[in-house]
Tab-separated table of C-alpha atoms in Angstrom:
chain	number	residue	atom	x	y	z
C	1	UNK	CA	0.000	0.000	0.000
C	2	UNK	CA	1.432	3.427	-0.857
C	3	UNK	CA	2.709	5.323	2.151
C	4	UNK	CA	1.354	8.550	0.621
C	5	UNK	CA	-2.273	7.634	1.087
C	6	UNK	CA	-1.932	6.932	4.766
C	7	UNK	CA	0.059	10.126	5.320
C	8	UNK	CA	-2.580	12.267	3.630
C	9	UNK	CA	-5.295	10.608	5.706
C	10	UNK	CA	-3.401	11.237	8.945
C	11	UNK	CA	-2.704	14.846	7.974
C	12	UNK	CA	-6.379	15.346	7.231
C	13	UNK	CA	-7.480	13.850	10.542
C	14	UNK	CA	-4.891	15.907	12.409
C	15	UNK	CA	-6.133	19.104	10.776
C	16	UNK	CA	-9.727	18.211	11.613
C	17	UNK	CA	-8.582	17.781	15.207
C	18	UNK	CA	-6.854	21.169	15.117
C	19	UNK	CA	-10.042	22.753	13.821
C	20	UNK	CA	-12.073	21.115	16.563
C	21	UNK	CA	-9.695	22.254	19.299
C	22	UNK	CA	-9.709	25.832	18.029
C	23	UNK	CA	-13.347	26.222	17.076
C	24	UNK	CA	-15.499	24.234	19.429
C	25	UNK	CA	-16.838	25.598	22.618
C	26	UNK	CA	-17.663	22.568	24.713
C	27	UNK	CA	-14.611	21.328	26.619
C	28	UNK	CA	-15.576	17.668	26.145
C	29	UNK	CA	-15.671	18.094	22.363
C	30	UNK	CA	-12.223	19.675	22.564
C	31	UNK	CA	-11.010	16.560	24.387
C	32	UNK	CA	-12.537	14.416	21.606
C	33	UNK	CA	-10.659	16.451	19.001
C	34	UNK	CA	-7.429	15.902	20.922
C	35	UNK	CA	-8.124	12.165	20.810
C	36	UNK	CA	-8.507	12.376	17.020
C	37	UNK	CA	-5.151	14.137	16.743
C	38	UNK	CA	-3.439	11.522	18.911
C	39	UNK	CA	-5.000	8.772	16.823
C	40	UNK	CA	-3.712	10.355	13.635
C	41	UNK	CA	-0.230	10.334	15.134
C	42	UNK	CA	-0.649	6.660	16.035
C	43	UNK	CA	-1.568	5.832	12.462
C	44	UNK	CA	1.517	7.714	11.293
C	45	UNK	CA	3.751	5.728	13.638
C	46	UNK	CA	2.322	2.426	12.423
C	47	UNK	CA	2.541	3.428	8.759
C	48	UNK	CA	6.205	4.377	9.075
C	49	UNK	CA	6.866	1.199	11.034
C	50	UNK	CA	5.601	-0.733	8.037
C	51	UNK	CA	7.394	1.413	5.480
C	52	UNK	CA	10.879	1.291	6.970
C	53	UNK	CA	13.084	-1.711	6.479
C	54	UNK	CA	13.754	-4.139	9.281
C	55	UNK	CA	11.606	-6.424	11.332
C	56	UNK	CA	11.513	-4.483	14.578
C	57	UNK	CA	8.161	-3.123	15.702
C	58	UNK	CA	9.237	0.063	17.448
C	59	UNK	CA	6.520	2.142	15.787
C	60	UNK	CA	3.815	-0.122	17.151
C	61	UNK	CA	5.378	-0.061	20.614
C	62	UNK	CA	5.289	3.734	20.513
C	63	UNK	CA	1.680	3.647	19.332
C	64	UNK	CA	0.802	1.548	22.381
C	65	UNK	CA	2.558	4.036	24.658
C	66	UNK	CA	0.696	6.907	23.004
C	67	UNK	CA	-2.615	5.096	23.590
C	68	UNK	CA	-1.773	4.600	27.281
C	69	UNK	CA	-0.763	8.229	27.738
C	70	UNK	CA	-3.860	9.418	25.859
C	71	UNK	CA	-6.023	7.439	28.273
C	72	UNK	CA	-4.257	9.014	31.248
C	73	UNK	CA	-4.592	12.487	29.721
C	74	UNK	CA	-8.281	11.976	29.081
C	75	UNK	CA	-8.927	10.822	32.645
C	76	UNK	CA	-7.246	13.847	34.178
C	77	UNK	CA	-8.758	16.178	31.570
C	78	UNK	CA	-12.301	15.004	32.228
C	79	UNK	CA	-11.746	15.299	35.975
C	80	UNK	CA	-10.680	18.920	35.438
C	81	UNK	CA	-13.721	19.562	33.212
C	82	UNK	CA	-16.015	18.129	35.897
C	83	UNK	CA	-14.346	20.310	38.507
C	84	UNK	CA	-14.813	23.405	36.349
C	85	UNK	CA	-18.451	22.484	35.834
C	86	UNK	CA	-18.959	22.001	39.543
C	87	UNK	CA	-17.454	25.370	40.364
C	88	UNK	CA	-18.814	27.580	37.607
C	89	UNK	CA	-21.709	25.527	36.110
C	90	UNK	CA	-20.401	25.813	32.586
C	91	UNK	CA	-18.020	23.932	30.324
C	92	UNK	CA	-18.038	26.600	27.662
C	93	UNK	CA	-14.451	27.584	27.003
C	94	UNK	CA	-15.414	31.171	26.270
C	95	UNK	CA	-16.564	31.635	29.821
C	96	UNK	CA	-13.720	29.837	31.563
C	97	UNK	CA	-11.345	32.787	31.661
C	98	UNK	CA	-10.519	32.884	35.330
C	99	UNK	CA	-6.768	32.779	34.721
C	100	UNK	CA	-6.765	35.047	31.714
C	101	UNK	CA	-6.342	38.467	33.224
H	1	UNK	CA	-8.012	-5.025	-2.738
H	2	UNK	CA	-6.356	-3.619	0.360
H	3	UNK	CA	-6.118	-0.255	-1.368
H	4	UNK	CA	-9.841	-0.304	-2.077
H	5	UNK	CA	-10.710	-1.187	1.525
H	6	UNK	CA	-8.328	1.493	2.721
H	7	UNK	CA	-9.939	4.155	0.536
H	8	UNK	CA	-13.457	3.256	1.661
H	9	UNK	CA	-12.531	3.128	5.352
H	10	UNK	CA	-10.476	6.315	5.100
H	11	UNK	CA	-13.332	8.188	3.463
H	12	UNK	CA	-15.775	7.009	6.126
H	13	UNK	CA	-13.364	7.847	8.913
H	14	UNK	CA	-12.553	11.295	7.586
H	15	UNK	CA	-16.217	12.106	6.987
H	16	UNK	CA	-17.096	11.050	10.537
H	17	UNK	CA	-14.259	13.197	11.898
H	18	UNK	CA	-15.532	16.226	9.980
H	19	UNK	CA	-19.054	15.622	11.214
H	20	UNK	CA	-17.691	15.301	14.756
H	21	UNK	CA	-16.312	18.818	14.773
H	22	UNK	CA	-19.226	20.391	12.885
H	23	UNK	CA	-22.467	18.843	14.058
H	24	UNK	CA	-24.809	20.343	16.548
H	25	UNK	CA	-25.735	17.405	18.722
H	26	UNK	CA	-23.024	16.658	21.245
H	27	UNK	CA	-24.018	13.038	21.844
H	28	UNK	CA	-23.912	12.440	18.095
H	29	UNK	CA	-20.365	13.812	18.170
H	30	UNK	CA	-19.391	11.003	20.540
H	31	UNK	CA	-20.992	8.461	18.189
H	32	UNK	CA	-19.118	9.935	15.224
H	33	UNK	CA	-15.961	9.542	17.282
H	34	UNK	CA	-16.793	5.826	17.545
H	35	UNK	CA	-16.973	5.617	13.734
H	36	UNK	CA	-13.656	7.426	13.334
H	37	UNK	CA	-11.879	5.274	15.892
H	38	UNK	CA	-13.274	2.032	14.464
H	39	UNK	CA	-12.111	3.127	11.041
H	40	UNK	CA	-8.649	3.739	12.434
H	41	UNK	CA	-8.700	0.266	14.018
H	42	UNK	CA	-9.578	-1.281	10.639
H	43	UNK	CA	-6.694	0.599	9.030
H	44	UNK	CA	-4.369	-0.658	11.776
H	45	UNK	CA	-5.523	-4.172	10.903
H	46	UNK	CA	-4.861	-3.492	7.219
H	47	UNK	CA	-1.332	-2.364	8.074
H	48	UNK	CA	-0.734	-5.694	9.891
H	49	UNK	CA	-0.748	-4.142	13.356
H	50	UNK	CA	-3.432	-6.351	14.778
H	51	UNK	CA	-2.473	-6.037	18.444
H	52	UNK	CA	-2.608	-2.250	18.297
H	53	UNK	CA	-5.923	-2.532	16.468
H	54	UNK	CA	-7.492	-4.570	19.247
H	55	UNK	CA	-6.009	-2.362	21.933
H	56	UNK	CA	-7.572	0.545	20.049
H	57	UNK	CA	-10.969	-1.154	20.015
H	58	UNK	CA	-10.781	-2.070	23.695
H	59	UNK	CA	-9.405	1.163	25.106
H	60	UNK	CA	-10.761	3.816	22.754
H	61	UNK	CA	-14.061	2.407	21.556
H	62	UNK	CA	-14.651	0.661	24.866
H	63	UNK	CA	-13.363	2.858	27.644
H	64	UNK	CA	-12.692	6.316	26.234
H	65	UNK	CA	-16.104	6.678	24.575
H	66	UNK	CA	-17.899	5.663	27.760
H	67	UNK	CA	-15.783	8.150	29.702
H	68	UNK	CA	-16.546	10.932	27.218
H	69	UNK	CA	-20.267	10.159	27.251
H	70	UNK	CA	-20.201	10.299	31.039
H	71	UNK	CA	-18.422	13.637	30.746
H	72	UNK	CA	-21.089	14.947	28.376
H	73	UNK	CA	-23.933	13.758	30.586
H	74	UNK	CA	-22.457	14.913	33.883
H	75	UNK	CA	-21.826	18.408	32.583
H	76	UNK	CA	-25.397	18.595	31.248
H	77	UNK	CA	-24.183	19.536	27.820
H	78	UNK	CA	-26.570	21.763	25.976
H	79	UNK	CA	-28.040	19.892	23.048
H	80	UNK	CA	-29.329	22.235	20.426
H	81	UNK	CA	-28.265	24.995	18.177
H	82	UNK	CA	-27.147	27.455	20.797
H	83	UNK	CA	-23.621	28.756	20.584
H	84	UNK	CA	-21.589	25.758	19.564
H	85	UNK	CA	-18.481	27.542	18.428
H	86	UNK	CA	-16.181	29.908	20.188
H	87	UNK	CA	-15.523	33.522	19.337
H	88	UNK	CA	-12.231	32.558	17.751
H	89	UNK	CA	-13.905	30.261	15.251
H	90	UNK	CA	-12.913	32.443	12.329
H	91	UNK	CA	-9.225	31.614	12.844
H	92	UNK	CA	-9.820	27.888	13.223
H	93	UNK	CA	-10.862	27.195	9.641
H	94	UNK	CA	-7.971	29.049	7.986
H	95	UNK	CA	-5.430	27.551	10.411
H	96	UNK	CA	-6.597	24.002	9.721
H	97	UNK	CA	-6.844	24.579	5.965
H	98	UNK	CA	-3.373	26.153	5.727
H	99	UNK	CA	-1.880	23.380	7.866
H	100	UNK	CA	-3.392	20.739	5.606
H	101	UNK	CA	-2.593	22.638	2.418
H	102	UNK	CA	1.065	22.994	3.353
H	103	UNK	CA	1.729	19.632	4.979
H	104	UNK	CA	-0.179	17.219	2.759
H	105	UNK	CA	1.453	18.130	-0.598
H	106	UNK	CA	4.916	18.141	0.975
H	107	UNK	CA	4.402	14.693	2.493
H	108	UNK	CA	2.763	13.440	-0.693
H	109	UNK	CA	5.718	14.441	-2.835
H	110	UNK	CA	8.467	13.540	-0.404
H	111	UNK	CA	7.244	10.009	0.247
H	112	UNK	CA	6.130	9.349	-3.317
H	113	UNK	CA	6.878	5.781	-4.341
H	114	UNK	CA	7.405	4.425	-0.853
H	115	UNK	CA	5.170	1.519	0.020
H	116	UNK	CA	4.129	-0.157	3.238
H	117	UNK	CA	4.979	-3.819	3.154
H	118	UNK	CA	1.940	-5.900	3.973
H	119	UNK	CA	3.515	-9.319	3.539
H	120	UNK	CA	4.802	-9.783	7.056
H	121	UNK	CA	3.976	-13.136	8.507
H	122	UNK	CA	0.722	-12.939	10.378
H	123	UNK	CA	0.673	-12.715	14.130
H	124	UNK	CA	3.185	-10.130	15.227
H	125	UNK	CA	1.757	-9.950	18.732
H	126	UNK	CA	4.473	-12.226	20.018
H	127	UNK	CA	7.176	-10.088	18.428
H	128	UNK	CA	5.553	-6.978	19.857
H	129	UNK	CA	5.491	-8.474	23.343
H	130	UNK	CA	9.117	-9.499	23.057
H	131	UNK	CA	9.997	-5.987	21.944
H	132	UNK	CA	8.157	-4.354	24.859
H	133	UNK	CA	9.437	-6.680	27.538
H	134	UNK	CA	13.052	-6.785	26.405
H	135	UNK	CA	13.993	-3.437	24.874
H	136	UNK	CA	11.283	-1.220	26.337
H	137	UNK	CA	10.907	-2.481	29.893
H	138	UNK	CA	11.832	0.801	31.562
H	139	UNK	CA	9.439	2.957	29.482
H	140	UNK	CA	6.749	0.340	30.096
H	141	UNK	CA	7.197	0.633	33.853
H	142	UNK	CA	7.288	4.419	33.640
H	143	UNK	CA	3.981	4.338	31.736
H	144	UNK	CA	2.465	2.171	34.470
H	145	UNK	CA	3.570	4.656	37.133
H	146	UNK	CA	2.169	7.471	34.976
H	147	UNK	CA	-1.187	5.700	34.699
H	148	UNK	CA	-1.257	5.200	38.464
H	149	UNK	CA	-0.458	8.864	39.023
H	150	UNK	CA	-3.166	9.915	36.556
H	151	UNK	CA	-5.668	7.625	38.300
H	152	UNK	CA	-4.882	9.069	41.714
H	153	UNK	CA	-4.952	12.598	40.313
H	154	UNK	CA	-8.302	12.094	38.579
H	155	UNK	CA	-9.873	10.629	41.715
H	156	UNK	CA	-8.473	13.441	43.823
H	157	UNK	CA	-9.718	16.127	41.447
H	158	UNK	CA	-13.194	14.681	40.976
H	159	UNK	CA	-14.011	13.727	44.554
H	160	UNK	CA	-16.400	15.838	46.535
H	161	UNK	CA	-14.819	17.648	49.446
């Protein structure tokens, strides 16, 4: 399978994730967009693992580590979102500007 | 054949991702995320990374989606047309488009002609396990400590005083 195709797909998904992080208002949707970006990176790692010579599977090992760290990040992130909701009754990122100025 | 499956799955996955960041119903966004992640798992399978594919199905489609749905429900997400996007929405589209427009052609041209070999012998889970538990033992342990720390931190943050 051509490496190109996979790379364009991962770039597209990453850019969709970037758009979601920048544009969406709900903090949970922003976390979902971050998951899409991390998944695009995982696909990149696996594609390059298949495209490079040699039998070692380092790309897949890194993809597994990225999945584990993404799970940890999501747990802490959702806990923070819940805490924000409990304190200010909103998860809209436009209104969470306590630390801004 | 694999190319055809890849194109179909990639189109579905990309469409679901776009719908995720543009639709109005927040619960539907979580379901679109399921479609995207399952598509990624199928592509992992196509690229002969079956262990990562199943880990993806178990952790992302199983655990992460449930967690995100709980997050949506517990924060009483507004479902409807009211104010979905932030004030800075007008930068988001151009930033994403420029990023894609610059990166994708460069990658396309630079890696033209390279192929992903799909003729590895099936069943690389054993090789993957050997790799993790011989060469990557220390990072593996560090990741376990990180997961423990994240667990404790999440419980501490979310508990009621």
